[in-house]
Amino acid sequence: MVADNGDEPDDDINKLTLHVPETSHQISTDSWFQAGFVLTTGINSVFVLGYSGTIMVPLGWVGGVVGLLLATAVSLYANMLVAKLHEFDGKRHIRYRDLAGQIYGREAYYITWALQYVNLFMINIGYLILGGSALKAFYVLFNEEHTLKLPHFIAIEGVVCILFAISTPHLSSLRIWLGCSTVLSLIYIIVACVLATKDGLNAAPRDYTIHWTSTTSRIFSTIGASANLVFAFNTGMLPEIQATVRQPAVKNMLKALYFQFSVGVVPMYAVTFIGYWAYGSSTPTYLLNSATGPLWVKASANMSAFLQSVIALHIFASPAYEYLDTKFGIHGSALKVTNIAFRILARGSYLTISTLVSAMLPFLGDFESLTGALSTFPLTFILANHMFLMAKKNKLSSLQQSWHWLNVGFFALMSVAATVAGIRLILVDSKEYHIFADV
């Protein structure tokens, strides 16, 4: 990667002179370590239990390992670019759309807003489905009749998320819950790794062959897996997380990113590689479905995955909550009756709609690839490189400018290819599933 002479942020501007937009949520209150845990919570969320099946199976050992390492490096670089623009042009940009609007103008403000909220909405849909799936997996361990179906468990997940959203006013108030999230993540990751290792040691030689029905299937499967690679590392809401960090915000956010992409990725790597090693090309998209072991161990892992999905969803829903709270002027104590009533109405409505969509379309995981193509690629890679190029172009050499243009062009092509692959996947699966399906 090409080093940027313009890497140093505008930190020479005294922090007291920086204009900070109005917000009802807390800013500049958290340490870089807390921000690092917020990022790590996202990267080691319940989604990690699917990466063995969604990344390694279609890419194999070489493609999967190399792809994950490259995605780690590229994602760190792109997020660093966004973090370095947090204090730009005399303003502190606490929202992604604010930063885009400052650099490009009002139209870009609304386009970025739309891209980001579609992306975060789809991520939250994923958490509702995965949390419901984990709760269902817990249920079937104790009930052979299977009276309750996946949509019922998604509904339960939604209710728990609503209660958590009402009791947790903003991102900074997650403090103790981040510790809980870390413990919960370690439980299901360690259980998955131990049980998969045991199964792998006792199993016959596995088949690691990548199975394709046609060349077309091979191409689209590879593209889809590539989209999952970048999805694994990126939040799409870095400025919103950085807004909570104490000054110096840029330096502290870079520390948080270094933490995320070093210590934070180790558990994700472990469960992804061990899962694929243990089950080969038959690895499922929810790793605990293949693991064998004591019932109480699997039950604790599934319950931990369910609970952690509630905390992780709150992180990715927080930009929507911040917008609603600020739009309607919610200030003062979080325990005020009017503020509690507003959270019940606003957040309850948002999560009720999300839960209904999740229950109606539990195969909506197929839409994740399409959403990644239409929003994750543009937000995290295309926009990050182009915004940095526009903001720092007078400080960049021609070689550095060419490097950023190369990134913009490459990820634009990836976005187009992943869009086509995502639409194809939806069309194929729509013939098989129905609404409120028990998948």
Coordinates of C-alpha atoms in Angstrom, one line a residue:
M1 CA 0.0 0.0 0.0
V2 CA 1.2 3.5 -0.8
A3 CA 2.0 5.7 2.2
D4 CA 0.2 9.0 2.3
N5 CA 2.0 12.2 3.1
G6 CA -1.4 13.6 3.9
D7 CA -2.0 11.0 6.6
E8 CA -1.6 13.4 9.4
P9 CA -5.1 14.6 10.4
D10 CA -5.9 18.3 11.0
D11 CA -5.1 17.8 14.7
D12 CA -3.1 21.0 14.7
I13 CA -6.5 22.7 14.8
N14 CA -7.1 23.3 18.5
K15 CA -9.9 20.9 19.6
L16 CA -11.7 23.9 21.2
T17 CA -12.1 25.5 17.8
L18 CA -13.6 22.5 16.1
H19 CA -17.3 22.8 15.3
V20 CA -19.3 19.9 16.6
P21 CA -22.8 19.2 15.1
E22 CA -25.8 19.1 17.4
T23 CA -26.6 15.6 18.8
S24 CA -28.7 14.2 21.6
H25 CA -26.2 11.5 22.3
Q26 CA -22.9 11.7 24.2
I27 CA -19.7 12.5 22.3
S28 CA -16.0 12.6 23.4
T29 CA -16.7 10.5 26.6
D30 CA -15.1 7.1 25.8
S31 CA -11.6 5.8 25.8
W32 CA -10.0 4.3 22.7
F33 CA -10.1 1.0 24.5
Q34 CA -13.9 1.1 24.8
A35 CA -14.2 2.0 21.1
G36 CA -11.9 -0.9 20.3
F37 CA -14.3 -3.2 22.2
V38 CA -17.2 -1.8 20.3
L39 CA -15.5 -2.6 17.0
T40 CA -14.4 -6.0 18.3
T41 CA -17.9 -6.8 19.4
G42 CA -19.0 -6.4 15.8
I43 CA -16.2 -8.4 14.3
N44 CA -16.7 -11.3 16.7
S45 CA -20.5 -11.3 16.7
V46 CA -22.7 -14.3 16.1
F47 CA -21.9 -13.8 12.4
V48 CA -18.5 -15.5 13.0
L49 CA -20.3 -18.9 13.4
G50 CA -21.1 -18.7 9.7
Y51 CA -17.8 -17.7 8.1
S52 CA -16.5 -21.3 7.9
G53 CA -19.4 -22.1 5.6
T54 CA -19.9 -18.8 3.7
I55 CA -16.2 -17.9 3.2
M56 CA -14.0 -21.1 3.5
V57 CA -16.3 -23.6 1.7
P58 CA -16.6 -21.6 -1.6
L59 CA -13.0 -20.4 -1.5
G60 CA -11.1 -23.4 -0.1
W61 CA -7.9 -23.3 2.0
V62 CA -5.8 -21.1 -0.2
G63 CA -8.5 -18.7 -1.3
G64 CA -10.0 -18.5 2.1
V65 CA -6.8 -17.9 4.1
V66 CA -5.3 -15.5 1.6
G67 CA -8.6 -13.7 1.2
L68 CA -9.1 -13.2 4.9
L69 CA -5.6 -11.9 5.4
L70 CA -6.0 -9.5 2.4
A71 CA -9.5 -8.4 3.6
T72 CA -8.0 -7.6 7.0
A73 CA -5.2 -5.4 5.6
V74 CA -7.4 -3.6 3.1
S75 CA -10.2 -3.1 5.6
L76 CA -7.8 -1.6 8.2
Y77 CA -6.4 0.7 5.6
A78 CA -9.8 1.9 4.4
N79 CA -11.0 2.5 8.0
M80 CA -7.8 4.4 8.8
L81 CA -8.6 6.8 5.9
V82 CA -12.0 7.5 7.2
A83 CA -10.7 7.9 10.8
K84 CA -8.2 10.5 9.6
L85 CA -10.9 12.6 8.1
H86 CA -12.9 12.9 11.3
E87 CA -11.6 16.4 12.0
F88 CA -11.6 18.0 8.6
D89 CA -12.0 21.6 7.5
G90 CA -12.4 22.8 11.0
K91 CA -15.3 20.5 11.9
R92 CA -15.7 17.3 13.8
H93 CA -17.8 14.9 11.6
I94 CA -19.7 12.7 14.0
R95 CA -21.8 11.1 11.2
Y96 CA -20.7 9.4 7.9
R97 CA -23.2 11.6 6.0
D98 CA -21.8 14.8 7.5
L99 CA -18.3 13.9 6.3
A100 CA -19.5 13.1 2.8
G101 CA -21.7 16.3 2.7
Q102 CA -18.7 18.4 3.7
I103 CA -16.5 17.0 1.0
Y104 CA -19.0 16.6 -1.9
G105 CA -22.1 18.7 -1.1
R106 CA -25.7 18.3 -0.1
E107 CA -26.6 15.6 -2.6
A108 CA -23.8 13.3 -1.4
Y109 CA -25.1 13.9 2.2
Y110 CA -28.4 12.3 1.4
I111 CA -27.0 9.5 -0.9
T112 CA -24.5 8.5 1.8
W113 CA -27.3 8.6 4.4
A114 CA -29.4 6.3 2.3
L115 CA -26.6 3.9 1.7
Q116 CA -25.6 3.8 5.3
Y117 CA -29.0 3.2 6.7
V118 CA -29.9 0.5 4.2
N119 CA -26.6 -1.2 5.1
L120 CA -27.2 -1.0 8.9
F121 CA -30.8 -2.0 8.5
M122 CA -29.8 -5.1 6.6
I123 CA -27.1 -5.9 9.2
N124 CA -29.7 -5.7 11.9
I125 CA -32.0 -8.0 9.9
G126 CA -29.1 -10.4 9.9
Y127 CA -28.7 -10.2 13.7
L128 CA -32.4 -10.8 14.2
I129 CA -32.4 -13.9 12.0
L130 CA -29.1 -15.2 13.5
G131 CA -30.3 -14.5 17.0
G132 CA -33.6 -16.3 16.3
S133 CA -31.7 -19.2 14.7
A134 CA -29.5 -19.5 17.8
L135 CA -32.5 -19.5 20.1
K136 CA -34.2 -22.1 17.9
A137 CA -31.0 -24.3 18.1
F138 CA -31.2 -24.0 21.9
Y139 CA -34.9 -25.0 21.8
V140 CA -34.5 -28.1 19.7
L141 CA -31.9 -29.5 22.1
F142 CA -34.7 -29.9 24.6
N143 CA -37.8 -30.3 22.5
E144 CA -38.2 -33.0 19.8
E145 CA -41.7 -31.9 18.7
H146 CA -40.4 -28.6 17.2
T147 CA -43.8 -26.9 17.8
L148 CA -42.2 -23.5 17.6
K149 CA -40.7 -22.4 14.2
L150 CA -38.0 -20.0 13.3
P151 CA -40.3 -17.0 12.9
H152 CA -41.5 -17.4 16.5
F153 CA -37.9 -17.2 17.7
I154 CA -37.2 -14.2 15.6
A155 CA -40.2 -12.6 17.2
I156 CA -38.8 -13.4 20.7
E157 CA -35.4 -11.9 19.6
G158 CA -37.2 -8.8 18.5
V159 CA -39.0 -8.3 21.8
V160 CA -35.7 -8.7 23.8
C161 CA -34.0 -6.2 21.4
I162 CA -36.8 -3.7 22.0
L163 CA -36.4 -4.0 25.8
F164 CA -32.6 -3.6 25.5
A165 CA -33.0 -0.6 23.2
I166 CA -35.3 1.1 25.7
S167 CA -33.0 0.5 28.6
T168 CA -29.8 1.5 26.8
P169 CA -30.1 5.2 25.7
H170 CA -27.0 5.6 23.6
L171 CA -23.8 4.0 22.4
S172 CA -21.6 5.2 25.3
S173 CA -24.0 3.6 27.8
L174 CA -23.0 0.2 26.6
R175 CA -19.9 0.1 28.9
I176 CA -20.7 -2.9 31.1
W177 CA -22.5 -4.6 28.2
L178 CA -19.4 -4.6 26.1
G179 CA -17.7 -6.7 28.8
C180 CA -20.7 -9.0 28.8
S181 CA -20.6 -9.2 25.0
T182 CA -16.9 -10.2 25.1
V183 CA -17.7 -13.0 27.6
L184 CA -20.6 -14.2 25.6
S185 CA -18.5 -14.1 22.4
L186 CA -15.7 -16.1 24.0
I187 CA -18.2 -18.7 25.2
Y188 CA -19.7 -19.6 21.8
I189 CA -16.3 -19.2 20.0
I190 CA -14.4 -21.4 22.5
V191 CA -17.2 -24.0 22.5
A192 CA -17.4 -24.0 18.7
C193 CA -13.6 -24.4 18.5
V194 CA -13.3 -27.1 21.1
L195 CA -16.2 -29.2 19.8
A196 CA -15.1 -28.8 16.2
T197 CA -11.5 -29.8 17.1
K198 CA -12.9 -32.9 18.9
D199 CA -15.0 -33.8 15.9
G200 CA -12.1 -33.2 13.5
L201 CA -9.7 -35.4 15.4
N202 CA -12.3 -38.2 15.5
A203 CA -13.5 -37.9 12.0
A204 CA -12.4 -39.6 8.8
P205 CA -10.4 -37.5 6.3
R206 CA -12.5 -34.6 5.1
D207 CA -13.3 -33.5 1.6
Y208 CA -12.0 -30.0 1.0
T209 CA -12.8 -29.9 -2.6
I210 CA -14.7 -26.8 -3.8
H211 CA -17.9 -28.1 -5.5
W212 CA -19.4 -26.2 -8.3
T213 CA -22.3 -27.3 -10.6
S214 CA -21.0 -25.1 -13.4
T215 CA -18.5 -22.5 -14.3
T216 CA -21.1 -19.8 -13.8
S217 CA -21.8 -21.2 -10.3
R218 CA -18.1 -21.1 -9.6
I219 CA -17.8 -17.4 -10.6
F220 CA -20.8 -16.2 -8.7
S221 CA -20.0 -18.3 -5.6
T222 CA -16.5 -16.8 -5.5
I223 CA -17.8 -13.2 -5.9
G224 CA -20.3 -13.8 -3.2
A225 CA -17.7 -15.2 -0.8
S226 CA -15.5 -12.1 -1.6
A227 CA -18.4 -9.9 -0.5
N228 CA -18.6 -11.8 2.7
L229 CA -14.9 -11.3 3.3
V230 CA -15.2 -7.5 3.4
F231 CA -18.5 -7.7 5.3
A232 CA -16.7 -9.5 8.1
F233 CA -14.5 -6.6 9.0
N234 CA -16.5 -3.4 8.4
T235 CA -19.2 -1.6 10.3
G236 CA -20.3 1.1 7.9
M237 CA -20.5 3.5 10.9
L238 CA -17.0 4.4 11.9
P239 CA -17.5 8.2 12.2
E240 CA -20.5 7.5 14.6
I241 CA -18.2 5.2 16.8
Q242 CA -15.4 7.7 16.6
A243 CA -17.7 10.5 17.8
T244 CA -17.8 8.8 21.2
V245 CA -14.0 8.8 21.6
R246 CA -12.2 11.4 23.7
Q247 CA -9.7 13.8 22.3
P248 CA -7.4 13.4 20.4
A249 CA -10.1 11.7 18.5
V250 CA -8.1 10.7 15.5
K251 CA -5.1 9.2 17.3
N252 CA -7.4 7.4 19.8
M253 CA -9.5 6.0 17.0
L254 CA -6.4 4.7 15.2
K255 CA -5.5 2.9 18.4
A256 CA -8.9 1.3 18.5
L257 CA -8.6 0.2 14.9
Y258 CA -5.2 -1.3 15.6
F259 CA -6.8 -3.2 18.5
Q260 CA -9.7 -4.4 16.3
F261 CA -7.4 -5.6 13.5
S262 CA -4.8 -7.4 15.8
V263 CA -6.2 -8.8 19.0
G264 CA -9.8 -8.5 17.8
V265 CA -9.5 -10.7 14.7
V266 CA -7.8 -13.7 16.5
P267 CA -11.0 -15.3 17.8
M268 CA -12.7 -14.8 14.4
Y269 CA -9.7 -16.4 12.6
A270 CA -9.7 -19.3 15.0
V271 CA -13.3 -20.3 14.7
T272 CA -13.4 -19.8 10.9
F273 CA -10.3 -22.0 10.2
I274 CA -11.0 -24.7 12.9
G275 CA -14.6 -25.1 11.7
Y276 CA -13.5 -25.6 8.1
W277 CA -10.7 -28.0 9.1
A278 CA -13.2 -30.1 11.1
Y279 CA -16.0 -30.4 8.6
G280 CA -14.5 -29.6 5.2
S281 CA -16.8 -28.8 2.3
S282 CA -19.9 -30.0 4.4
T283 CA -19.4 -27.1 6.9
P284 CA -22.8 -25.5 7.6
T285 CA -23.6 -21.8 7.6
Y286 CA -24.2 -22.1 11.4
L287 CA -21.2 -24.0 12.8
L288 CA -22.9 -25.2 16.0
N289 CA -25.4 -27.2 13.9
S290 CA -22.6 -29.6 13.0
A291 CA -20.8 -29.7 16.4
T292 CA -21.3 -32.7 18.6
G293 CA -20.8 -32.7 22.4
P294 CA -22.6 -32.5 25.7
L295 CA -26.1 -31.0 25.5
W296 CA -25.4 -28.4 28.2
V297 CA -22.3 -27.2 26.4
K298 CA -24.1 -26.7 23.1
A299 CA -27.0 -25.1 25.0
S300 CA -24.8 -22.6 26.7
A301 CA -23.1 -21.7 23.4
N302 CA -26.4 -21.2 21.6
M303 CA -27.8 -19.1 24.4
S304 CA -24.7 -17.0 24.4
A305 CA -25.0 -16.4 20.7
F306 CA -28.6 -15.3 21.1
L307 CA -27.7 -12.9 23.9
Q308 CA -24.7 -11.4 22.2
S309 CA -26.7 -10.8 19.0
V310 CA -29.0 -8.4 21.1
I311 CA -26.0 -6.3 22.2
A312 CA -24.4 -6.3 18.7
L313 CA -27.7 -5.3 17.1
H314 CA -27.9 -2.3 19.4
I315 CA -24.5 -1.0 18.2
F316 CA -25.6 -1.1 14.6
A317 CA -29.0 0.4 15.3
S318 CA -27.5 3.3 17.3
P319 CA -27.1 5.7 14.2
A320 CA -30.9 5.4 13.6
Y321 CA -31.5 6.0 17.3
E322 CA -29.2 9.0 17.3
Y323 CA -31.0 10.5 14.3
L324 CA -34.5 10.0 15.9
D325 CA -33.4 11.4 19.3
T326 CA -31.7 14.4 17.8
K327 CA -34.5 15.0 15.3
F328 CA -37.2 15.2 18.0
G329 CA -35.0 17.0 20.5
I330 CA -34.6 14.4 23.2
H331 CA -32.4 15.8 25.9
G332 CA -31.8 15.4 29.6
S333 CA -31.9 12.4 31.8
A334 CA -32.5 9.0 30.1
L335 CA -34.9 8.2 32.9
K336 CA -37.3 11.1 32.3
V337 CA -40.7 9.7 31.6
T338 CA -41.0 11.6 28.3
N339 CA -37.6 10.2 27.1
I340 CA -38.5 6.7 28.1
A341 CA -41.9 7.0 26.3
F342 CA -40.2 8.3 23.2
R343 CA -37.7 5.4 23.2
I344 CA -40.6 2.9 23.6
L345 CA -42.4 4.5 20.6
A346 CA -39.5 5.3 18.2
R347 CA -37.2 2.3 18.9
G348 CA -40.0 -0.1 19.4
S349 CA -41.5 0.9 16.0
Y350 CA -38.1 0.6 14.3
L351 CA -37.4 -2.9 15.7
T352 CA -41.0 -4.1 15.2
I353 CA -40.7 -3.4 11.5
S354 CA -37.3 -5.0 11.4
T355 CA -38.5 -8.1 13.2
L356 CA -41.6 -8.4 11.0
V357 CA -39.4 -8.3 7.9
S358 CA -36.9 -10.8 9.4
A359 CA -39.7 -13.3 10.3
M360 CA -41.4 -12.9 6.9
L361 CA -38.1 -13.4 5.0
P362 CA -35.8 -15.5 7.1
F363 CA -33.8 -16.4 4.0
L364 CA -33.0 -12.7 3.9
G365 CA -29.3 -13.6 4.4
D366 CA -29.3 -13.8 0.6
F367 CA -30.0 -10.1 0.6
E368 CA -26.8 -9.5 2.6
S369 CA -24.6 -10.1 -0.4
L370 CA -26.7 -7.6 -2.4
T371 CA -26.7 -5.1 0.4
G372 CA -22.9 -5.4 0.7
A373 CA -22.5 -4.8 -3.0
L374 CA -24.7 -1.7 -3.0
S375 CA -23.6 -0.2 0.3
T376 CA -20.7 -1.9 2.1
F377 CA -18.3 -1.7 -0.9
P378 CA -19.2 2.0 -1.7
L379 CA -19.2 3.2 1.9
T380 CA -16.1 1.4 3.2
F381 CA -13.8 1.3 0.1
I382 CA -15.0 3.4 -2.8
L383 CA -16.1 6.4 -0.7
A384 CA -13.2 6.2 1.8
N385 CA -10.5 6.3 -0.9
H386 CA -12.3 9.0 -2.9
M387 CA -13.0 11.2 0.1
F388 CA -9.4 11.0 1.2
L389 CA -8.3 11.8 -2.4
M390 CA -10.5 14.8 -2.5
A391 CA -9.7 16.1 0.9
K392 CA -5.9 15.6 0.7
K393 CA -5.2 15.8 -3.0
N394 CA -3.0 18.9 -2.6
K395 CA -0.8 16.9 -0.2
L396 CA -0.6 13.7 -2.2
S397 CA 2.0 12.9 -4.9
S398 CA 0.8 11.7 -8.3
L399 CA 1.7 8.1 -7.3
Q400 CA -0.4 8.3 -4.2
Q401 CA -3.3 9.8 -6.1
S402 CA -3.0 7.0 -8.7
W403 CA -3.1 4.5 -5.8
H404 CA -6.4 5.8 -4.5
W405 CA -7.9 6.0 -8.0
L406 CA -6.9 2.3 -8.4
N407 CA -8.7 1.4 -5.2
V408 CA -11.8 3.3 -6.3
G409 CA -11.9 1.6 -9.7
F410 CA -11.2 -1.9 -8.4
F411 CA -13.9 -1.8 -5.7
A412 CA -16.4 -0.2 -8.1
L413 CA -16.0 -3.2 -10.3
M414 CA -16.3 -5.5 -7.3
S415 CA -19.4 -3.7 -6.3
V416 CA -21.0 -4.2 -9.7
A417 CA -20.0 -7.9 -9.9
A418 CA -21.3 -8.6 -6.3
T419 CA -24.6 -6.8 -7.2
V420 CA -25.1 -9.2 -10.1
A421 CA -24.2 -12.2 -7.9
G422 CA -26.5 -11.1 -5.1
I423 CA -29.5 -10.6 -7.5
R424 CA -28.9 -14.1 -9.0
L425 CA -28.8 -15.7 -5.5
I426 CA -32.1 -14.0 -4.6
L427 CA -33.8 -15.2 -7.8
V428 CA -32.5 -18.8 -7.2
D429 CA -33.6 -19.0 -3.6
S430 CA -36.9 -17.2 -4.1
K431 CA -38.1 -20.3 -6.0
E432 CA -37.4 -22.5 -3.0
Y433 CA -38.6 -20.5 0.1
H434 CA -41.8 -18.8 1.1
I435 CA -42.6 -16.1 3.6
F436 CA -42.5 -17.0 7.3
A437 CA -40.5 -20.1 6.3
D438 CA -38.9 -22.4 8.9
V439 CA -35.4 -22.5 7.4

